[in-house]
Amino acid sequence: MKIIDGGITAAKGFQASACEAGIKYSGRTDMALIFSETPCESAGTYTSNIVKAAPVIWDRNITDSEKKVHAVVINSGIANACTGKEGLTYCDKTAKACAKELNIPEDSVLVASTGVIGMPIPVDKIAYGLTLLAPGKNSSKENAAAAARAIMTTDTMPKEIAVEFTIGGKTARIGSMCKGSGMIHPNMCTMLSFITTDANISKELLLEALREDVKDTYNMVSVDGDTSTNDSCIILANGEAGNEKITEKGEDYETFAKALRLVNETQAKRMAGDGEGATALFEVVVEGADTKETAVTVAKSVVSSSLVKTAIAGHDANWGRIFCAMGYSGAQFDPEIAELRFESKAGSILIAKNGAGVDFDEEIATKILSEPEVSAIINLHQGEAKATVWGCDLTHEYISINADYRS
Amino acid sequence: MKIIDGGITAAKGFQASACEAGIKYSGRTDMALIFSETPCESAGTYTSNIVKAAPVIWDRNITDSEKKVHAVVINSGIANACTGKEGLTYCDKTAKACAKELNIPEDSVLVASTGVIGMPIPVDKIAYGLTLLAPGKNSSKENAAAAARAIMTTDTMPKEIAVEFTIGGKTARIGSMCKGSGMIHPNMCTMLSFITTDANISKELLLEALREDVKDTYNMVSVDGDTSTNDSCIILANGEAGNEKITEKGEDYETFAKALRLVNETQAKRMAGDGEGATALFEVVVEGADTKETAVTVAKSVVSSSLVKTAIAGHDANWGRIFCAMGYSGAQFDPEIAELRFESKAGSILIAKNGAGVDFDEEIATKILSEPEVSAIINLHQGEAKATVWGCDLTHEYISINADYRS
């Protein structure tokens, strides 16, 4: 398995494009298209928020059916959430306009939106954008990076990756682009994540692989505790790699799942590290838990704590806040035997043992916490279960971004 | 019922004092004493965090027993949490020193600490402080304000209040001082709250009144979602008002409960409004819920959302974030019929109806949201249940306070 270039278009038969449709932003691209002439099997996982944006409802209807997918139309700037009954009408009009431009069935078009909640989608601008996005105009193999950029909102960098691997003697690829920076929390984030693969795999296994993977990757990310209305993670598989179709679990499925994990874990960590205003990726590992559930609960509580996050921003080994967040997580464990260490490229340092602080060197701790990627490693000493979650520090910049994001 | 001066010493027979013991801060007071020569019935509610500071364990042992209480010793600067087995030894030494100075039984002394987690308590400084606090030195009726100031950490103002009311033909009083600004979240905060009353009331009813009241007052406050290791709300009743002892529910009990509500609700709102870095008290009211639980869940989710809190800081009517936070709260309701309005002294404005935005005047909304006390009023239109919670906005100052609080 190796990492290759090409992002969302690395897999055979996938094209992408981006354009400036002027939906809300000016002077930047704000629409992207993913297209496969070969019809794709699709699978999706979506937000658990009961306030669901219209595109989430639209896409779920399609990916949960037997329908084949050809295209995904994405816009940034406006989320098409809390738009009342009109919301689905915007999706319908978008799909119709796309179907016409690309000469594909209307119900083979997925849509995704990210941005401000509660504003109507200017469908005329979307339709205009689609005339620019159609294949033969600017859609091509080379536009993956442009597409990854067009779907950004407060992200500071585009996020794309692709891997190549062999299944059944054939070379296959998985590519991905995603965005996500604010409203990021376990149970899918806003977070739009698109994954394409030319592997030949059944719809059932595609969905199972995605679901299993999202649990340990995207759903382990928290930037600010807000679970968005628009979170979507969608995978398309067009089978162009020509491998014998994966229809049951076995070596090929495992290889595919491993490649998918590499793609999604990389993207999940990038989202966390690019959290709004973040200066550091903050990883929390809980080991020695009695159950996986305990490990996840404790880890998420620590990574989500505003007080822990501000301490990380200040490179301050204020470990009491970590114990405090562990304690109010709701998980049951014995704080009197818990252990904590900080780790980064600059080293590893034991901070607390048996529920109380040890005599550690503050200067070394600060040095370790000053790296762009830092980890808190907690050992509960109660069992074998483990979980890893990713978040980021909480900084002035987060406030600046969000105190007037809409204006 | 009327509001009177005197704070924690307004009730007959209670004295207070404050001193500079040099525990961690310098140039400010950091210890306080509450004292009643007449032995008091006591009741307490404490943090739900499983990592409990030693004073919480110490106090619960006493307030849950039949023992009578004479004094509470409070220090700020160091929390005496995550201090291992030594933690309770510090409490014991503090109680012993206090008992000796005041000539009272050791097990009639409650202790409370607030500040940095994980540091040892300098017991010698506490003992020195106690020599300054003893009655006849600077403990008196007039030191209530000084005591309220000495227990502050990142609070920007002392919080005291007292009320006077009549029960059984006698005049009685309830006074309170509390502190709390960071680590504030439902289920008791750090938050230390002390209440004194001269009402004559049985221990059982004192506890019941406190428990019932805390549910709707202190437990409805959230500043940053962190539930502290030290949260304590303690009430002492010395019976000096001379009313016939309240031993069952009835008119007298109701009067007492009403007075307690006024005291605690006022203090809870002050804590929220004085949240770390806050520029506004943010009240969220959920009406029309099917159950109280739904109302509380939805309201707490909104008041705790970082994205909502930053929008309030920016006086930005970014209502989509409110719907988003309602949606991921975990409560079940129909977002398509929900309604939202903003209110403050500057007016009231309808923002969203039937799950979608209405055409509101942004300038008026901004004006309403620029007041120091703003409310979001949500109507779920599904029943009669209601809840009110209090929080604050999330500002640059919160980051500044917390990124290097420990240093």
mmCIF file of C-alpha atoms in Angstrom, chain A residues 49-51 82-84 117-118 183 224-229 276 305-307 310-311 314 316-321 323-324 327-328 331-333 335 355-357 362 394-396 398-400 402-403 405-406, chain B residues 49-51 82-84 117-118 183 224-229 276 305-307 310-311 314 316-321 323-324 327-328 331-333 335 355-357 362 394-396 398-400 402-403 405-406:
data_model
loop_
_atom_site.group_PDB
_atom_site.id
_atom_site.type_symbol
_atom_site.label_atom_id
_atom_site.label_comp_id
_atom_site.label_asym_id
_atom_site.label_seq_id
_atom_site.Cartn_x
_atom_site.Cartn_y
_atom_site.Cartn_z
ATOM 1 C CA ASN A 49 -28.262 15.617 14.705
ATOM 2 C CA ILE A 50 -32.062 15.468 14.544
ATOM 3 C CA VAL A 51 -31.965 18.833 12.792
ATOM 4 C CA CYS A 82 -33.091 24.967 8.599
ATOM 5 C CA THR A 83 -34.436 26.062 5.230
ATOM 6 C CA GLY A 84 -37.884 24.554 5.787
ATOM 7 C CA ILE A 117 -27.334 27.575 8.553
ATOM 8 C CA GLY A 118 -30.727 29.101 7.829
ATOM 9 C CA MET A 183 -18.916 22.296 14.351
ATOM 10 C CA ASP A 224 -15.723 22.215 19.559
ATOM 11 C CA GLY A 225 -18.360 19.796 20.703
ATOM 12 C CA ASP A 226 -20.910 20.933 18.152
ATOM 13 C CA THR A 227 -22.333 18.159 15.974
ATOM 14 C CA SER A 228 -23.348 19.712 12.697
ATOM 15 C CA THR A 229 -26.613 19.446 10.794
ATOM 16 C CA GLU A 276 -10.869 26.488 13.904
ATOM 17 C CA SER A 305 -12.892 20.051 27.634
ATOM 18 C CA SER A 306 -12.533 23.793 27.066
ATOM 19 C CA LEU A 307 -10.231 24.049 30.059
ATOM 20 C CA THR A 310 -6.962 26.205 26.559
ATOM 21 C CA ALA A 311 -4.188 24.662 28.682
ATOM 22 C CA GLY A 314 -0.856 27.725 26.584
ATOM 23 C CA ASP A 316 0.682 24.396 30.168
ATOM 24 C CA ALA A 317 0.939 20.972 31.828
ATOM 25 C CA ASN A 318 -2.179 21.750 33.896
ATOM 26 C CA TRP A 319 -2.907 18.059 34.339
ATOM 27 C CA GLY A 320 -5.544 18.532 37.048
ATOM 28 C CA ARG A 321 -7.952 19.681 34.356
ATOM 29 C CA PHE A 323 -8.246 14.370 35.675
ATOM 30 C CA CYS A 324 -11.241 16.609 36.231
ATOM 31 C CA GLY A 327 -13.938 12.313 36.295
ATOM 32 C CA TYR A 328 -17.019 14.035 34.928
ATOM 33 C CA ALA A 331 -17.473 6.606 32.829
ATOM 34 C CA GLN A 332 -16.765 4.509 35.896
ATOM 35 C CA PHE A 333 -13.128 3.938 36.805
ATOM 36 C CA PRO A 335 -9.129 7.633 39.689
ATOM 37 C CA GLY A 355 -4.268 9.632 40.855
ATOM 38 C CA ALA A 356 -1.788 12.247 42.064
ATOM 39 C CA GLY A 357 0.903 14.349 40.453
ATOM 40 C CA GLU A 362 7.820 21.787 34.200
ATOM 41 C CA LEU A 394 -8.681 26.343 21.941
ATOM 42 C CA THR A 395 -7.244 29.722 21.046
ATOM 43 C CA HIS A 396 -8.045 33.389 20.600
ATOM 44 C CA TYR A 398 -11.287 30.373 17.508
ATOM 45 C CA ILE A 399 -13.156 33.261 19.119
ATOM 46 C CA SER A 400 -12.212 35.657 16.335
ATOM 47 C CA ASN A 402 -16.700 32.482 15.389
ATOM 48 C CA ALA A 403 -17.743 35.713 17.038
ATOM 49 C CA TYR A 405 -18.420 34.221 11.216
ATOM 50 C CA ARG A 406 -21.781 35.051 9.677
ATOM 51 C CA ASN B 49 -17.435 14.221 39.316
ATOM 52 C CA ILE B 50 -15.975 10.846 40.327
ATOM 53 C CA VAL B 51 -12.674 12.608 40.880
ATOM 54 C CA CYS B 82 -5.887 14.958 43.057
ATOM 55 C CA THR B 83 -3.661 15.180 46.113
ATOM 56 C CA GLY B 84 -3.735 11.451 46.821
ATOM 57 C CA ILE B 117 -5.881 20.972 41.054
ATOM 58 C CA GLY B 118 -2.994 18.671 41.953
ATOM 59 C CA MET B 183 -15.217 24.877 35.549
ATOM 60 C CA ASP B 224 -17.692 26.017 30.064
ATOM 61 C CA GLY B 225 -19.029 22.506 30.361
ATOM 62 C CA ASP B 226 -16.431 21.424 32.884
ATOM 63 C CA THR B 227 -17.847 19.936 36.091
ATOM 64 C CA SER B 228 -15.369 20.580 38.841
ATOM 65 C CA THR B 229 -13.885 18.197 41.374
ATOM 66 C CA GLU B 276 -14.647 33.560 32.909
ATOM 67 C CA SER B 305 -22.452 25.281 22.668
ATOM 68 C CA SER B 306 -19.163 27.027 21.935
ATOM 69 C CA LEU B 307 -20.503 28.191 18.590
ATOM 70 C CA THR B 310 -19.173 32.925 20.438
ATOM 71 C CA ALA B 311 -22.123 34.201 18.378
ATOM 72 C CA GLY B 314 -20.309 38.837 18.624
ATOM 73 C CA ASP B 316 -24.660 37.980 16.043
ATOM 74 C CA ALA B 317 -28.162 36.543 15.540
ATOM 75 C CA ASN B 318 -26.640 33.378 14.054
ATOM 76 C CA TRP B 319 -29.710 31.367 14.996
ATOM 77 C CA GLY B 320 -28.804 28.334 12.893
ATOM 78 C CA ARG B 321 -26.244 27.407 15.533
ATOM 79 C CA PHE B 323 -31.112 24.984 16.065
ATOM 80 C CA CYS B 324 -28.019 22.885 15.482
ATOM 81 C CA GLY B 327 -30.748 19.047 17.345
ATOM 82 C CA TYR B 328 -27.675 17.306 18.729
ATOM 83 C CA ALA B 331 -33.661 15.105 23.125
ATOM 84 C CA GLN B 332 -36.467 14.079 20.802
ATOM 85 C CA PHE B 333 -38.639 16.843 19.358
ATOM 86 C CA PRO B 335 -37.592 20.692 14.686
ATOM 87 C CA GLY B 355 -38.042 25.297 11.921
ATOM 88 C CA ALA B 356 -36.982 27.989 9.456
ATOM 89 C CA GLY B 357 -35.850 31.605 9.695
ATOM 90 C CA GLU B 362 -30.723 42.186 11.639
ATOM 91 C CA LEU B 394 -17.373 32.890 25.040
ATOM 92 C CA THR B 395 -14.768 35.576 24.496
ATOM 93 C CA HIS B 396 -11.079 36.213 23.910
ATOM 94 C CA TYR B 398 -11.791 33.306 28.416
ATOM 95 C CA ILE B 399 -8.813 32.099 26.391
ATOM 96 C CA SER B 400 -6.473 34.604 28.012
ATOM 97 C CA ASN B 402 -7.286 29.860 30.852
ATOM 98 C CA ALA B 403 -4.321 29.472 28.532
ATOM 99 C CA TYR B 405 -4.166 30.231 34.536
ATOM 100 C CA ARG B 406 -1.732 27.994 36.401
#
